[in-house]
Coordinates of C-alpha atoms and ligand atoms in Angstrom, one line a residue:
M1326 CA 0.0 0.1 -0.2
P1327 CA 1.6 3.2 -0.8
Y1328 CA 2.2 6.2 1.8
V1329 CA -0.9 8.3 1.9
N1330 CA -2.2 11.5 3.5
T1331 CA -4.6 11.4 6.2
R1332 CA -7.7 12.7 4.4
E1333 CA -9.5 9.2 3.0
M1334 CA -8.5 7.4 5.9
L1335 CA -10.2 9.9 8.6
I1336 CA -13.3 10.5 6.2
K1337 CA -13.6 6.6 6.0
A1338 CA -13.5 6.1 9.9
R1339 CA -16.0 8.6 10.3
Q1340 CA -18.3 7.3 8.1
Q1341 CA -17.8 3.5 9.0
K1342 CA -17.7 4.6 12.8
Y1343 CA -14.0 3.5 13.9
V1344 CA -10.8 5.3 15.0
V1345 CA -7.6 5.3 13.5
G1346 CA -5.1 5.7 16.0
G1347 CA -2.2 8.3 16.0
F1348 CA 0.8 6.8 17.5
N1349 CA 4.2 8.9 18.6
I1350 CA 7.1 7.3 17.5
V1351 CA 10.6 7.9 19.1
N1352 CA 13.0 6.0 16.9
H1353 CA 13.1 3.3 14.8
T1354 CA 12.4 0.5 17.3
S1355 CA 9.2 2.1 17.9
L1356 CA 8.3 3.2 14.3
V1357 CA 8.8 -0.7 13.2
A1358 CA 6.6 -1.9 16.0
V1359 CA 3.7 0.7 15.4
I1360 CA 4.0 -0.4 11.4
E1361 CA 4.0 -4.1 12.1
A1362 CA 1.1 -3.9 14.5
A1363 CA -0.7 -2.3 11.9
K1364 CA 0.4 -5.3 9.4
E1365 CA -0.7 -7.7 12.0
N1366 CA -4.0 -6.2 12.8
K1367 CA -4.6 -5.2 9.0
S1368 CA -5.5 -1.7 10.3
P1369 CA -4.9 1.8 9.0
V1370 CA -2.2 3.6 11.0
I1371 CA -0.8 7.4 11.5
I1372 CA 3.1 7.2 12.6
Q1373 CA 3.2 10.9 14.6
T1374 CA 6.3 12.5 15.4
S1375 CA 6.9 15.7 17.7
Q1376 CA 9.0 18.2 16.7
K1377 CA 11.8 17.1 19.0
T1378 CA 11.8 14.1 17.2
V1379 CA 11.9 15.4 13.8
E1380 CA 15.0 17.7 14.7
E1381 CA 16.7 14.3 16.6
L1382 CA 16.2 12.0 13.7
G1383 CA 16.3 14.4 10.7
Y1384 CA 13.9 15.8 8.1
K1385 CA 14.9 13.3 5.3
V1386 CA 15.6 10.1 7.1
L1387 CA 12.1 9.9 8.6
P1388 CA 9.6 10.0 5.7
A1389 CA 12.3 8.2 3.4
V1390 CA 12.2 5.3 5.9
I1391 CA 8.3 5.3 6.4
K1392 CA 7.5 5.4 3.0
E1393 CA 9.8 2.3 2.3
L1394 CA 8.2 0.3 5.1
A1395 CA 4.6 1.5 4.0
G1396 CA 5.3 0.4 0.7
E1397 CA 6.3 -3.2 2.1
T1398 CA 2.8 -3.5 3.7
E1399 CA -1.0 -4.1 2.5
V1400 CA -2.1 -1.2 5.0
P1401 CA -2.3 2.5 4.6
V1402 CA 0.4 4.4 6.3
A1403 CA 0.1 8.2 7.1
M1404 CA 2.9 10.0 8.8
I1405 CA 2.0 13.5 10.9
L1406 CA 3.8 16.2 12.6
D1407 CA 2.2 16.5 16.2
H1408 CA 1.4 19.6 17.4
G1409 CA 3.5 22.0 15.2
T1410 CA 4.1 25.5 16.5
D1411 CA 7.3 26.1 15.1
L1412 CA 6.5 27.4 11.3
K1413 CA 9.8 26.7 10.2
I1414 CA 9.8 23.3 11.6
I1415 CA 6.3 22.7 9.7
K1416 CA 7.5 23.8 6.5
K1417 CA 10.2 22.0 6.3
C1418 CA 8.3 19.0 7.2
I1419 CA 5.9 19.8 4.2
D1420 CA 8.6 20.3 2.1
S1421 CA 10.4 16.9 3.2
G1422 CA 7.9 14.3 2.8
W1423 CA 5.7 14.4 5.7
S1424 CA 2.1 13.2 4.3
S1425 CA 0.1 15.3 7.0
I1426 CA 1.2 18.0 9.4
M1427 CA -0.7 19.4 12.7
I1428 CA -0.6 23.4 12.9
D1429 CA -1.3 23.7 16.5
G1430 CA -2.1 27.5 17.1
S1431 CA -4.4 27.0 20.2
A1432 CA -2.3 29.5 22.2
F1433 CA -3.5 32.0 20.1
P1434 CA -7.1 33.5 20.4
F1435 CA -9.4 32.5 17.4
E1436 CA -9.0 34.9 15.0
K1437 CA -5.2 34.8 15.1
N1438 CA -5.4 30.7 15.2
I1439 CA -7.3 30.7 11.8
E1440 CA -5.1 33.0 10.1
I1441 CA -2.1 31.0 10.9
T1442 CA -3.9 27.8 10.4
K1443 CA -5.2 29.3 7.0
R1444 CA -1.6 30.3 5.9
I1445 CA 0.0 26.8 7.0
T1446 CA -3.0 25.0 5.3
D1447 CA -2.5 26.7 2.2
A1448 CA 1.2 25.8 1.8
A1449 CA 0.5 22.2 3.0
H1450 CA -2.4 21.7 0.2
A1451 CA -0.5 23.2 -2.5
K1452 CA 2.1 19.8 -1.8
N1453 CA -1.0 17.5 -0.9
V1454 CA -0.2 17.5 2.7
T1455 CA -3.1 17.2 4.6
V1456 CA -3.9 19.5 7.9
E1457 CA -5.1 18.9 11.4
G1458 CA -5.6 22.3 13.3
E1459 CA -6.6 22.7 16.7
L1460 CA -9.5 24.7 18.6
G1461 CA -9.6 24.9 22.5
H1462 CA -6.8 24.5 24.1
I1463 CA -5.8 21.1 25.4
G1464 CA -4.3 20.6 28.8
G1465 CA -1.4 18.6 30.3
K1466 CA 2.2 18.3 29.3
E1467 CA 3.9 16.3 26.6
E1468 CA 7.4 17.8 25.2
H1469 CA 6.9 21.4 24.4
I1470 CA 3.4 21.5 24.7
S1471 CA 2.5 22.5 28.4
V1472 CA -0.7 23.7 29.6
D1473 CA -1.6 24.4 32.9
S1474 CA -5.3 23.5 34.2
D1475 CA -6.1 27.2 34.4
K1476 CA -5.3 27.9 30.9
V1477 CA -7.2 24.9 29.3
L1478 CA -9.8 26.3 27.1
L1479 CA -12.4 23.7 26.0
T1480 CA -13.6 23.7 22.3
D1481 CA -16.9 25.6 21.8
P1482 CA -18.9 23.7 19.5
E1483 CA -20.4 26.8 18.0
K1484 CA -17.1 27.7 16.5
V1485 CA -16.3 24.3 15.2
L1486 CA -18.1 24.9 11.6
E1487 CA -16.5 28.3 11.2
F1488 CA -12.8 27.5 12.1
A1489 CA -12.9 24.3 10.0
E1490 CA -14.6 26.4 6.9
R1491 CA -12.7 29.4 7.5
T1492 CA -8.8 27.4 7.5
Q1493 CA -10.1 24.9 5.1
I1494 CA -8.2 21.8 7.5
D1495 CA -8.7 18.3 7.0
S1496 CA -9.3 17.0 10.6
L1497 CA -9.6 19.1 14.0
A1498 CA -8.2 18.7 17.2
V1499 CA -10.9 19.3 20.1
A1500 CA -10.5 20.1 23.8
I1501 CA -13.1 18.0 25.7
G1502 CA -11.1 17.3 28.9
T1503 CA -8.7 14.9 27.9
K1504 CA -5.4 16.1 28.8
H1505 CA -1.5 15.2 27.8
G1506 CA 0.6 12.8 29.7
F1507 CA -0.9 10.5 32.2
Y1508 CA -3.8 11.3 34.5
D1509 CA -2.5 11.3 37.8
T1510 CA -5.6 12.7 39.6
R1511 CA -9.3 12.1 38.4
Y1512 CA -10.3 13.6 35.4
E1513 CA -13.6 14.8 34.0
L1514 CA -14.5 14.3 30.1
D1515 CA -17.4 16.3 28.7
F1516 CA -19.3 13.9 26.8
N1517 CA -21.9 16.4 26.1
R1518 CA -19.7 18.9 24.5
L1519 CA -18.2 16.1 22.4
G1520 CA -21.7 15.1 21.1
K1521 CA -22.4 18.8 20.2
I1522 CA -19.1 18.6 18.0
M1523 CA -20.0 15.7 16.5
D1524 CA -23.5 17.0 15.7
M1525 CA -22.2 20.2 14.1
T1526 CA -20.2 18.5 11.6
D1527 CA -19.6 15.5 9.7
F1528 CA -16.0 16.5 9.6
P1529 CA -13.0 14.1 11.0
I1530 CA -12.3 15.2 14.6
V1531 CA -9.4 14.1 16.6
I1532 CA -8.9 13.5 20.3
H1533 CA -5.5 14.2 22.0
G1534 CA -4.3 12.8 25.4
C1535 CA -5.7 9.4 25.0
S1536 CA -2.9 7.3 27.1
G1537 CA -4.5 6.0 30.5
L1538 CA -8.0 6.9 29.7
A1539 CA -10.3 4.0 31.3
E1540 CA -11.4 1.5 28.9
N1541 CA -14.9 2.2 29.6
D1542 CA -14.4 6.4 29.0
L1543 CA -12.5 5.3 25.8
K1544 CA -15.3 3.2 24.3
R1545 CA -17.6 6.0 25.4
L1546 CA -15.5 8.5 23.4
I1547 CA -15.4 6.1 20.4
S1548 CA -19.2 5.7 20.6
F1549 CA -19.2 9.7 19.6
G1550 CA -17.4 8.7 16.1
P1551 CA -14.3 11.0 16.5
S1552 CA -12.0 10.0 13.7
K1553 CA -8.5 9.7 15.3
M1554 CA -7.3 9.2 19.0
N1555 CA -3.8 10.2 19.8
I1556 CA -1.6 7.7 22.0
S1557 CA 2.1 9.1 23.0
T1558 CA 2.6 8.8 26.6
E1559 CA 1.8 5.2 27.2
I1560 CA 4.0 4.2 24.4
K1561 CA 7.1 6.3 25.8
H1562 CA 6.4 4.3 29.4
I1563 CA 6.0 1.1 27.8
Y1564 CA 9.6 1.6 25.5
I1565 CA 11.4 2.7 28.9
D1566 CA 9.8 0.0 31.2
S1567 CA 10.6 -2.7 28.6
C1568 CA 14.0 -1.4 28.2
K1569 CA 14.8 -1.6 31.8
K1570 CA 13.0 -4.8 32.5
Y1571 CA 15.1 -6.4 29.7
I1572 CA 18.4 -5.2 31.3
E1573 CA 17.5 -6.3 34.5
E1574 CA 16.8 -9.5 33.7
H1575 CA 19.5 -9.9 31.5
P1576 CA 22.4 -8.2 33.0
D1577 CA 25.2 -9.6 31.4
E1578 CA 24.0 -9.6 27.9
Y1579 CA 25.5 -7.4 25.1
E1580 CA 23.5 -8.5 22.3
P1581 CA 21.5 -5.4 21.5
V1582 CA 19.6 -6.9 18.8
K1583 CA 18.0 -9.1 21.4
K1584 CA 17.0 -6.2 23.5
I1585 CA 15.3 -4.5 20.5
S1586 CA 13.3 -7.1 19.4
Y1587 CA 12.0 -7.6 22.9
V1588 CA 11.2 -3.7 23.2
Q1589 CA 9.5 -3.8 19.8
H1590 CA 7.2 -6.6 20.4
Q1591 CA 6.2 -4.9 23.8
V1592 CA 5.3 -1.8 21.9
M1593 CA 3.7 -3.3 19.4
G1594 CA 1.5 -5.4 21.7
L1595 CA 0.5 -2.4 23.1
V1596 CA -0.7 -0.6 20.0
K1597 CA -2.2 -3.7 18.9
K1598 CA -4.3 -3.5 21.9
Y1599 CA -5.5 0.1 21.3
M1600 CA -5.9 -0.9 17.7
D1601 CA -8.8 -3.4 18.6
I1602 CA -10.1 -1.2 21.1
F1603 CA -10.3 1.7 18.4
G1604 CA -12.2 -0.5 16.0
S1605 CA -9.5 0.0 12.9
S1606 CA -8.1 -3.8 12.9
G1607 CA -9.1 -5.6 10.3
K1608 CA -10.5 -2.2 8.3
A1609 CA -7.4 -2.0 6.2
L1610 CA -8.9 -5.0 4.0
Ligands
ZN994 ZN1 -1.5 16.4 21.5

């Protein structure tokens, strides 16, 4: 299956009522784990890279490797820059072969968010790169994104259609009470708000901060019909925890490939679990 952007993938998910996972990778091991999970589960998949990962792994290498791996699979594979806030990085990703980017203008007031998002969307669409915007301000902390609880702004359902139409984005991340990072305290999800947002439009809606939600909450969120849900923190944790476990259990072993393979399988197991919960398993057939 060729490397694709997110357009058809997310429209189809909305129409057929399942969710495509956006899984953040940090290196080759986690990338292969996500793609192998998609292959085994016959699921469409979106590989997410943070700005930090892009700068760490390079602009040319990442899309080249992902395109090569996608070409060897039967499932659609898209790639997205997660939470693009640096316009230079976003533009470089558009020029370097990312199939999708997220422009996160959510720290700005409504009109300014529209202006920045529209400008990036025009540049992206000229190269057939799809765009995810953010309306409202999602809380929590993840790499360069840090939003204190008093700064969280839940998405106004009345503004969703206007934002989507004026910016021409392809999908929209909304703030409905999920947050980045793990949930160390009780959380409150605004299901009514999500319901209203979904009623406003048949546009693909994205939910961030899905690591560590209780399975019944995940299922309830999914029942409203979002097209994409993001998992990042949990991947990082299973990656580090399985590295630690392997080294603790094999203190005298100096064969890196065995450790890499172990870690890859642990990450893969987590991603496959989410593909099953999201209902995307078997949808790439
Ligand atoms: Zn996010």
